[in-house]
PDB file of C-alpha atoms in Angstrom:
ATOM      1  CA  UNK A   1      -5.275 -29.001  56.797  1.00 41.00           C
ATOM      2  CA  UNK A   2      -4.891 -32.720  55.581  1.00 41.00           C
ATOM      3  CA  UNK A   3      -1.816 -33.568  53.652  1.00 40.00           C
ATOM      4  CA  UNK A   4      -0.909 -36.186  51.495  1.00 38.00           C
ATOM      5  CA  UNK A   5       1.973 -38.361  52.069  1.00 37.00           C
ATOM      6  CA  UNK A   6       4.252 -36.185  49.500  1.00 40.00           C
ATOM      7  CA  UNK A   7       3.150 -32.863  51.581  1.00 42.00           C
ATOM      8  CA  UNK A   8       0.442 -31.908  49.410  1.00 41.00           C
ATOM      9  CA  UNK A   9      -2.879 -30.581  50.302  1.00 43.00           C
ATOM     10  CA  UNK A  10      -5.801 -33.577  48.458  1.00 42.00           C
ATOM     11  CA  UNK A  11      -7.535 -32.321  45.794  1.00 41.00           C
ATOM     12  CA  UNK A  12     -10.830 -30.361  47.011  1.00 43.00           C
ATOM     13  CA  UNK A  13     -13.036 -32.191  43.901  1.00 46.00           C
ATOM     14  CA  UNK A  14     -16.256 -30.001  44.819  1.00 47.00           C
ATOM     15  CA  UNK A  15     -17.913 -31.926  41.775  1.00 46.00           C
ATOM     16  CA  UNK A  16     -21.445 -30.345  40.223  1.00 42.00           C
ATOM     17  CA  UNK A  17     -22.887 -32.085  43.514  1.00 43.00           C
ATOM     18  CA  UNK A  18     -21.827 -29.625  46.134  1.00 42.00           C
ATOM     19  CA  UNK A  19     -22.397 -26.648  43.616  1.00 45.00           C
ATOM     20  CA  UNK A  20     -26.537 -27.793  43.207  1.00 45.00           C
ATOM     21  CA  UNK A  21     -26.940 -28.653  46.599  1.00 44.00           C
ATOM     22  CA  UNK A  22     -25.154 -25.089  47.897  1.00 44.00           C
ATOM     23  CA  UNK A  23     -27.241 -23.033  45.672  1.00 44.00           C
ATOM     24  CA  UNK A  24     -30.376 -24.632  46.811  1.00 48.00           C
ATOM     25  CA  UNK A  25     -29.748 -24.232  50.563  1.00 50.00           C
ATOM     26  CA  UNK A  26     -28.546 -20.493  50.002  1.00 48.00           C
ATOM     27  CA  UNK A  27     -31.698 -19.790  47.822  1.00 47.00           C
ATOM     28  CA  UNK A  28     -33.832 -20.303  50.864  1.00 49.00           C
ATOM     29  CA  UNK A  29     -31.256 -19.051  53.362  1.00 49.00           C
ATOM     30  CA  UNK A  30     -30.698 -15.583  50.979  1.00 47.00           C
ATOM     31  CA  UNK A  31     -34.692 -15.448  50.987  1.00 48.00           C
ATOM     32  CA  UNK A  32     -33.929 -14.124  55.418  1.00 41.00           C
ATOM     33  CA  UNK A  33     -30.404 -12.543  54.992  1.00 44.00           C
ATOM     34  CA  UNK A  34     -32.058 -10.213  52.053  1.00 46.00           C
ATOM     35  CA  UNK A  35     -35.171  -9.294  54.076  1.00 41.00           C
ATOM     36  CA  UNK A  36     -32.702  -8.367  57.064  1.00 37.00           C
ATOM     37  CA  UNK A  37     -29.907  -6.471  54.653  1.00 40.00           C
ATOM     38  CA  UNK A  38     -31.179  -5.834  51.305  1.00 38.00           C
ATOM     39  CA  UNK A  39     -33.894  -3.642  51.465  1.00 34.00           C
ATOM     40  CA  UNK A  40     -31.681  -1.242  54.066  1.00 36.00           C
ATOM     41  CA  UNK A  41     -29.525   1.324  52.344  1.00 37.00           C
ATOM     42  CA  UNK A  42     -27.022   1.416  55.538  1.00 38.00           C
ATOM     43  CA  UNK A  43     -24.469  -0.393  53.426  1.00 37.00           C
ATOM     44  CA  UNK A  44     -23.386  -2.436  56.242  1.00 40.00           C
ATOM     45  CA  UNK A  45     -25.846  -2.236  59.115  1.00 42.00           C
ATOM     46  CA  UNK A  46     -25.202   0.066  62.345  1.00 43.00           C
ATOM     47  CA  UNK A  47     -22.004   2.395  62.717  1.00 52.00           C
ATOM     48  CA  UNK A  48     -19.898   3.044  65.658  1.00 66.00           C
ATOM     49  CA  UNK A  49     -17.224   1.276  67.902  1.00 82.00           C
ATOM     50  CA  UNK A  50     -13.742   2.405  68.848  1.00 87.00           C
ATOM     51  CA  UNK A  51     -10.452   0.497  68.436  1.00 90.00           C
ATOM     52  CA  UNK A  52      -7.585   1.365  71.322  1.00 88.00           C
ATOM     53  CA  UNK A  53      -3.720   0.719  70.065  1.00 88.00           C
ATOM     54  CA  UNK A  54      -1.400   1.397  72.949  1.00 85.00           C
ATOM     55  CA  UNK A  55      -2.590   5.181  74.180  1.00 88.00           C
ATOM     56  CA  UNK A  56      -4.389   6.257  70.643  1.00 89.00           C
ATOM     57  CA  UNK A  57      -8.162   5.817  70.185  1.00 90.00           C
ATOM     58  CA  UNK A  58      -9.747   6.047  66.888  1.00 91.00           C
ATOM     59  CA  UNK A  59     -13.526   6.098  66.285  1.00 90.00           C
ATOM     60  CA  UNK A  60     -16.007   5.803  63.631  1.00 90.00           C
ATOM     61  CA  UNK A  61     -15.956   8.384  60.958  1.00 91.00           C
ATOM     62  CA  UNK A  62     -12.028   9.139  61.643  1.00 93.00           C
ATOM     63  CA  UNK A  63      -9.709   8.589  57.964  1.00 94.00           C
ATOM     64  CA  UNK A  64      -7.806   5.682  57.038  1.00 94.00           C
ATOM     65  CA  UNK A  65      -4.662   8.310  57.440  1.00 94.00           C
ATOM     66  CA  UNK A  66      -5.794   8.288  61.426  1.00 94.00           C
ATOM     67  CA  UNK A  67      -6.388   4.815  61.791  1.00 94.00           C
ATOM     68  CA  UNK A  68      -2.919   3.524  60.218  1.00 94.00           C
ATOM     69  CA  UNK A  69      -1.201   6.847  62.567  1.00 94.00           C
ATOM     70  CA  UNK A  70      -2.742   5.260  65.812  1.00 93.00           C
ATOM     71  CA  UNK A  71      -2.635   1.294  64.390  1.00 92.00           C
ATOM     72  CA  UNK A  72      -0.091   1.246  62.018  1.00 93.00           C
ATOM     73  CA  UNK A  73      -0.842  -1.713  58.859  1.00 93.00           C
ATOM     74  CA  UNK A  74      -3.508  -4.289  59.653  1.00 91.00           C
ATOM     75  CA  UNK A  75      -2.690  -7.876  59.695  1.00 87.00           C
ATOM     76  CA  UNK A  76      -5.014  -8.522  56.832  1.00 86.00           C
ATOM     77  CA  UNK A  77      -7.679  -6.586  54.232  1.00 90.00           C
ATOM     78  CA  UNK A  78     -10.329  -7.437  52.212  1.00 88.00           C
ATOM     79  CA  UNK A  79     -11.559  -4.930  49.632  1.00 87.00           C
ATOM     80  CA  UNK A  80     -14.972  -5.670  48.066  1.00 85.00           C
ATOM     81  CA  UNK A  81     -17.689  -3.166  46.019  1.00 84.00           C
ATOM     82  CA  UNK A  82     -20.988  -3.187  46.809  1.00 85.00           C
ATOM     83  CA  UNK A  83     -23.588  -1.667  44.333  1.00 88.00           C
ATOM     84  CA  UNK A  84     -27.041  -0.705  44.966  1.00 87.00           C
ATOM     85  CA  UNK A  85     -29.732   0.075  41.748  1.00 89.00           C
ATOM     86  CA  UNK A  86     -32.690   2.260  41.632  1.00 89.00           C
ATOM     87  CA  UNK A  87     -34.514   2.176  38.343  1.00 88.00           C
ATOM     88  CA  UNK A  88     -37.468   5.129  37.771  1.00 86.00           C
ATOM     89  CA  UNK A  89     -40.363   5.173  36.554  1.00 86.00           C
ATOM     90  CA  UNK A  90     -38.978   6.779  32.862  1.00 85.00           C
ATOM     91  CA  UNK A  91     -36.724   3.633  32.551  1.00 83.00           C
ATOM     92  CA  UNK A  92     -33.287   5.390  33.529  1.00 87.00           C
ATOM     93  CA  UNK A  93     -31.072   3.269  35.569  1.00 89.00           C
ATOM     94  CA  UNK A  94     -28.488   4.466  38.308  1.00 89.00           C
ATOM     95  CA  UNK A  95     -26.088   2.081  40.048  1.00 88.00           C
ATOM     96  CA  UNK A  96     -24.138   3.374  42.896  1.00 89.00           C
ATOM     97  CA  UNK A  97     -21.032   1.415  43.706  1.00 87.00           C
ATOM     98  CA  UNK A  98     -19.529   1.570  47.246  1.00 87.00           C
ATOM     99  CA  UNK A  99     -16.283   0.640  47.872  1.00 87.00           C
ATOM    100  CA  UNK A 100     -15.950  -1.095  51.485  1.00 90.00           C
ATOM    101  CA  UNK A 101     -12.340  -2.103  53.321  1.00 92.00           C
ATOM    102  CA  UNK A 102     -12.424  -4.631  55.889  1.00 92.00           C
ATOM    103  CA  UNK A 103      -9.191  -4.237  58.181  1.00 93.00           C
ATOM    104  CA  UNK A 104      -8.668  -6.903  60.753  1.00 90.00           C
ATOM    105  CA  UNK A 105      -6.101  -6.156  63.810  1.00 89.00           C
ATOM    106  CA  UNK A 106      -4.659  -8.953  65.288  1.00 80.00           C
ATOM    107  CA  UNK A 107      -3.947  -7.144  68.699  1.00 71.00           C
ATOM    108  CA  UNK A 108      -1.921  -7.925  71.606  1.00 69.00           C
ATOM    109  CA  UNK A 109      -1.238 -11.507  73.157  1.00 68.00           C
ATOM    110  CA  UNK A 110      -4.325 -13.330  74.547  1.00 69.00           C
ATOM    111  CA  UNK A 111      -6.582 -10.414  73.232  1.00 76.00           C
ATOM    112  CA  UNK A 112      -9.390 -10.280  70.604  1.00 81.00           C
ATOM    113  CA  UNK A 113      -8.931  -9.562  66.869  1.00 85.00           C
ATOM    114  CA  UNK A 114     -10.777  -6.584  66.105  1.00 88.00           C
ATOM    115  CA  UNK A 115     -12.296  -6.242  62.747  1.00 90.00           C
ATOM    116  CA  UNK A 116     -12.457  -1.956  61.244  1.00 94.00           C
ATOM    117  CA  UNK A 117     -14.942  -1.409  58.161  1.00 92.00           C
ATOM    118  CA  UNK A 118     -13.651   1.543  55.906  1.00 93.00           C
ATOM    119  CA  UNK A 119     -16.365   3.120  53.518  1.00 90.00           C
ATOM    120  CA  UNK A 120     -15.277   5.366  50.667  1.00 85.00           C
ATOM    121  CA  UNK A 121     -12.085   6.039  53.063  1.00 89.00           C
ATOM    122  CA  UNK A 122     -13.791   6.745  56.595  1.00 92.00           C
ATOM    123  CA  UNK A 123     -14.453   4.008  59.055  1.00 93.00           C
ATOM    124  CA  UNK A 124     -18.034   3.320  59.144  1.00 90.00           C
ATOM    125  CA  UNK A 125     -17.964   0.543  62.187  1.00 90.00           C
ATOM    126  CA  UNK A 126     -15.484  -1.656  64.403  1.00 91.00           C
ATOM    127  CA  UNK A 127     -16.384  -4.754  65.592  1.00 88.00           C
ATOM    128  CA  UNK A 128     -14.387  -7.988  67.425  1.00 85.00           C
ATOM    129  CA  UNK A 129     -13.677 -11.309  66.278  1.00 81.00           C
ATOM    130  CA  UNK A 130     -14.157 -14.508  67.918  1.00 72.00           C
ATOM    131  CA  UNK A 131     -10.515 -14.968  67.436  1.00 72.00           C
ATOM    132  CA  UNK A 132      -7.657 -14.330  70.277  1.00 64.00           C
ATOM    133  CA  UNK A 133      -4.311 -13.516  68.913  1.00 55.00           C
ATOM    134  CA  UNK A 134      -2.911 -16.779  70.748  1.00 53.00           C
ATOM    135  CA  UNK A 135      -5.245 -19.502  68.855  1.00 50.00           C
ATOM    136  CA  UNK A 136      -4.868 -18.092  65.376  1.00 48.00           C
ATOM    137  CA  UNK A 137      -2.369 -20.589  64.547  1.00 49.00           C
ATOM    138  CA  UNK A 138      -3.455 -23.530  66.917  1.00 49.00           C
ATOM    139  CA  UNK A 139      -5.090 -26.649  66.703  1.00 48.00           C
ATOM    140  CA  UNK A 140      -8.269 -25.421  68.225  1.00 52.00           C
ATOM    141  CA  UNK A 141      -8.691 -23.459  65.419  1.00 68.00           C
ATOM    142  CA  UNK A 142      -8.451 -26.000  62.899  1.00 73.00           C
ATOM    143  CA  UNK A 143     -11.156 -27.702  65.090  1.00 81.00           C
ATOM    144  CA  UNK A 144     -13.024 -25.059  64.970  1.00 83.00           C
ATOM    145  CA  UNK A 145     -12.794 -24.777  60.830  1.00 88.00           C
ATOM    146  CA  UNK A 146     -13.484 -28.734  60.835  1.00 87.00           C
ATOM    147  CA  UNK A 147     -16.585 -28.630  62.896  1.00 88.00           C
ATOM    148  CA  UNK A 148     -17.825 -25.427  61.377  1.00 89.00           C
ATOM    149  CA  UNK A 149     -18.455 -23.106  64.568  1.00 87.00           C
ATOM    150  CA  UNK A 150     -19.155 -19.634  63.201  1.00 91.00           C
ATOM    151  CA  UNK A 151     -21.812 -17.683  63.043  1.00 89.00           C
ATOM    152  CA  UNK A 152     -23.794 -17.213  59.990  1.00 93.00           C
ATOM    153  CA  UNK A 153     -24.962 -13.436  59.387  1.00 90.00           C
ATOM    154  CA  UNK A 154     -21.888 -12.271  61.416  1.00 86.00           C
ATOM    155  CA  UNK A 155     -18.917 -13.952  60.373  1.00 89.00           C
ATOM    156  CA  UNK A 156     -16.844 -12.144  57.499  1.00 88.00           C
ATOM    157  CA  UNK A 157     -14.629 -13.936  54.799  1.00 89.00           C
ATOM    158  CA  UNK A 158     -11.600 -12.253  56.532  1.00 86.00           C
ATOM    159  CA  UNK A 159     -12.439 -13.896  59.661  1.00 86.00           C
ATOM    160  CA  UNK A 160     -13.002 -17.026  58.184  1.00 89.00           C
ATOM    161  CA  UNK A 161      -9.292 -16.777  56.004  1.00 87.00           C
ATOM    162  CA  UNK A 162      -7.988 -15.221  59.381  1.00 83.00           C
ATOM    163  CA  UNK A 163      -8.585 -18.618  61.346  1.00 85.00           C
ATOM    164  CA  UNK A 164      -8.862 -21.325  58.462  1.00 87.00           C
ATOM    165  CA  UNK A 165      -5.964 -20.113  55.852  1.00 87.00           C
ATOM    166  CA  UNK A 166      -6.689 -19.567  52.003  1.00 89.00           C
ATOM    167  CA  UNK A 167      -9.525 -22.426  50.781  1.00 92.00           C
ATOM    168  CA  UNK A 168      -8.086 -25.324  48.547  1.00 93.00           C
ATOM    169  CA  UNK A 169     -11.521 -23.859  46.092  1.00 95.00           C
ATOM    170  CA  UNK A 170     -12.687 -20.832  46.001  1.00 95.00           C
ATOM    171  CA  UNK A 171     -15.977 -19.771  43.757  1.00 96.00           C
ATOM    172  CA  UNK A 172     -17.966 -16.560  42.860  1.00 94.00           C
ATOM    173  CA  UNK A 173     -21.358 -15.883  41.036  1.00 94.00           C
ATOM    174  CA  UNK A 174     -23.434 -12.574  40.891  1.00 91.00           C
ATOM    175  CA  UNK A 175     -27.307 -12.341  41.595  1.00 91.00           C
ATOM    176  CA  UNK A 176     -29.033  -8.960  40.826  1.00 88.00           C
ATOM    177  CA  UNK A 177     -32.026  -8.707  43.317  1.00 87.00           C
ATOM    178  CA  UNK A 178     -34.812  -6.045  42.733  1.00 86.00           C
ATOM    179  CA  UNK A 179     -37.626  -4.974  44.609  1.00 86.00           C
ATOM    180  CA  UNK A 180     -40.335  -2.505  43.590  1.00 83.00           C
ATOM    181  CA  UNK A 181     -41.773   0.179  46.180  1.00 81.00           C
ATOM    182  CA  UNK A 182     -44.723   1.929  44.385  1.00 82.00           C
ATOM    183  CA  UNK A 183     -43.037   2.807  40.910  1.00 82.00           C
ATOM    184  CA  UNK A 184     -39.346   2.616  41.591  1.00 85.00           C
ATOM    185  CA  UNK A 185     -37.862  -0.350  41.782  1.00 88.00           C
ATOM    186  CA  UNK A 186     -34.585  -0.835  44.075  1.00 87.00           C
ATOM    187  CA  UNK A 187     -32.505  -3.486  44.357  1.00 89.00           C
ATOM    188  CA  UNK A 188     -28.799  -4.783  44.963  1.00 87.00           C
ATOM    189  CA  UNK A 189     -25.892  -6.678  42.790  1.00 87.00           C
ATOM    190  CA  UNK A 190     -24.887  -9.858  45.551  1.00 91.00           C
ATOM    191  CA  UNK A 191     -22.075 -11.210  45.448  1.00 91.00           C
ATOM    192  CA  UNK A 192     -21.674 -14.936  46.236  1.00 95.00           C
ATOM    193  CA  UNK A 193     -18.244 -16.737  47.147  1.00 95.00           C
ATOM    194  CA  UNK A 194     -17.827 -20.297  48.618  1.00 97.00           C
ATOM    195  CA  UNK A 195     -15.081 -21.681  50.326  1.00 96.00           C
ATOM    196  CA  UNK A 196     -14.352 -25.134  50.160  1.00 96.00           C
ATOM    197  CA  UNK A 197     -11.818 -26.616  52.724  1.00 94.00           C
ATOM    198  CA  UNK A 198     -10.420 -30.161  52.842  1.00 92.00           C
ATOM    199  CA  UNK A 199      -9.252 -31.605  56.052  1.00 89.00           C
ATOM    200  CA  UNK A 200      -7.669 -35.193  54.232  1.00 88.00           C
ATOM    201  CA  UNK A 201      -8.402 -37.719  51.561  1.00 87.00           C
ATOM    202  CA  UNK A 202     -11.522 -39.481  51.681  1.00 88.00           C
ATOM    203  CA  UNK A 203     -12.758 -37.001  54.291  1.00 90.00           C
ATOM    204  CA  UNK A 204     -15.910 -34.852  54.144  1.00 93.00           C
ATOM    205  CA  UNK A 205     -15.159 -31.277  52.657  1.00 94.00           C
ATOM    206  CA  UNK A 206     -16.088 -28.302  54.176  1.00 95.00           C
ATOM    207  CA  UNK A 207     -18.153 -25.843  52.218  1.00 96.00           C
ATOM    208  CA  UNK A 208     -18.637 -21.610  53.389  1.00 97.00           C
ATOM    209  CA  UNK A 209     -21.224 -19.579  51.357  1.00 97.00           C
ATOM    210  CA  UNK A 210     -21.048 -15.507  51.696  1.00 96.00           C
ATOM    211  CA  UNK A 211     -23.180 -13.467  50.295  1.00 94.00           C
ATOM    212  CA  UNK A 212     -21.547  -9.193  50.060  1.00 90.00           C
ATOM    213  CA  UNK A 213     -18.744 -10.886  52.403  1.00 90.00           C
ATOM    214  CA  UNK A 214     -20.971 -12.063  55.157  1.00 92.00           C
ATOM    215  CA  UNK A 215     -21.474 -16.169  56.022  1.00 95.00           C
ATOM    216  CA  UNK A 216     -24.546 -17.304  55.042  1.00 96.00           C
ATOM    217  CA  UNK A 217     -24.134 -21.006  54.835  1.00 96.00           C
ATOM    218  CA  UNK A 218     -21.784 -23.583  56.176  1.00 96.00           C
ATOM    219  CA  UNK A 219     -22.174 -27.188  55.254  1.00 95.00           C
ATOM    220  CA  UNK A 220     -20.292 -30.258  54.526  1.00 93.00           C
ATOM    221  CA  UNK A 221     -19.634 -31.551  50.690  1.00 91.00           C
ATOM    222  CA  UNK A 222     -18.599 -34.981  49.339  1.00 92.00           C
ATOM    223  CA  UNK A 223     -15.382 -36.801  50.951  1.00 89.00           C
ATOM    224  CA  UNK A 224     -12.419 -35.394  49.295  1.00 86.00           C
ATOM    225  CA  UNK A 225     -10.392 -37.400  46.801  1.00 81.00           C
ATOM    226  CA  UNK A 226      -6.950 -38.219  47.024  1.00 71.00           C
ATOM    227  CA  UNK A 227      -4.705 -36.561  43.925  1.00 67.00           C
TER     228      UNK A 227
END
């Protein structure tokens, strides 16, 4: 990140600016990444994978007690809630809250991160990063955070934290999105958090947008102002 002459990281000033012109290029990106997610019930798309540590192998549907036997700790976890809605036709309402872990293991030298999804204490899918355990602290990382090269609809905020560090902003809003198939109506609470890096004064900020934990936007802000 850029510092300051004192050491400091310069202000991240997002300003109304970036928060207007965000929200208008997630409205129309949300519009796809619903139609893909929202209207399936699999909280988090298809299951399965396997993560190897030394000569243990633990699979999808195995505990959390498993996974830490073979794995030990992760390097990092992010812990969100997800909560689907179904309203009938009689007007009751019933929300369903999910609670999803996202584990990410670092691994050995020169090999992948792998990222392990835990629902309601089983893992539901594993999945690897675009991360090697040798560049998570190197320059080409920070390049990689500067020019923005991840993939939106794949990339997770713990990936993103993983090879960028905590933001110098960080904001979240709620959107309740229903849909109505025949009489009942269905629908999802999303949540929203952007990321806002900033790589030195007077230098254009970096701006993330997730929606449920998953990139959705990446786009650059106004140049950042010195503090």
């Amino acid at each position: 990140m850029g510092r300051t002459p004192d050491g400091q990281r310069p202000a991240a000033d997002c300003g109304p600016e970036v928060r207007d012109a965000t929200i208008g290029r997630v409205t129309g990106l949300a519009g796809i990444w619903l139609a893909t997610f929202v209207w399936s019930f699999g909280v988090l798309g298809q299951t399965g994978g396997t993560l190897r540590c030394g000569s243990q192998l633990v699979r999808s549907g195995e505990t959390v007690l498993a996974l830490k036997a073979a794995c030990g700790e992760p390097n990092q976890v992010d812990t969100r809630n997800l909560t689907r809605i179904l309203r009938l036709p009689n007007g009751t309402e019933r929300r369903t809250l999910v609670q999803v872990e996202e584990w990410i293991y670092r691994g050995g030298a020169g090999s992948l991160a792998r990222i392990v999804r835990i629902r309601n204490g089983r893992i539901f899918s594993v999945d690897t990063l675009d991360i090697r355990t040798d560049e998570t602290t190197s320059g080409r990382d920070k390049d990689r955070c500067r020019r923005q090269l991840f993939r939106e609809g794949r990339t997770t905020l713990g990936e993103l934290r993983l090879t960028c560090g905590p933001p110098d902003q960080s904001d979240r809003w709620y959107e309740e999105v229903i849909g109505r198939i025949g009489y009942i109506e269905r629908g999802r609470l999303i949540t929203y958090d952007r990321y806002t890096y900033s790589f030195g004064s007077n230098r254009l900020l970096r701006v993330f947008t997730f929606a449920n934990g998953t990139l959705i936007d990446q786009a650059r802000g106004p140049r950042a102002r010195a503090p």
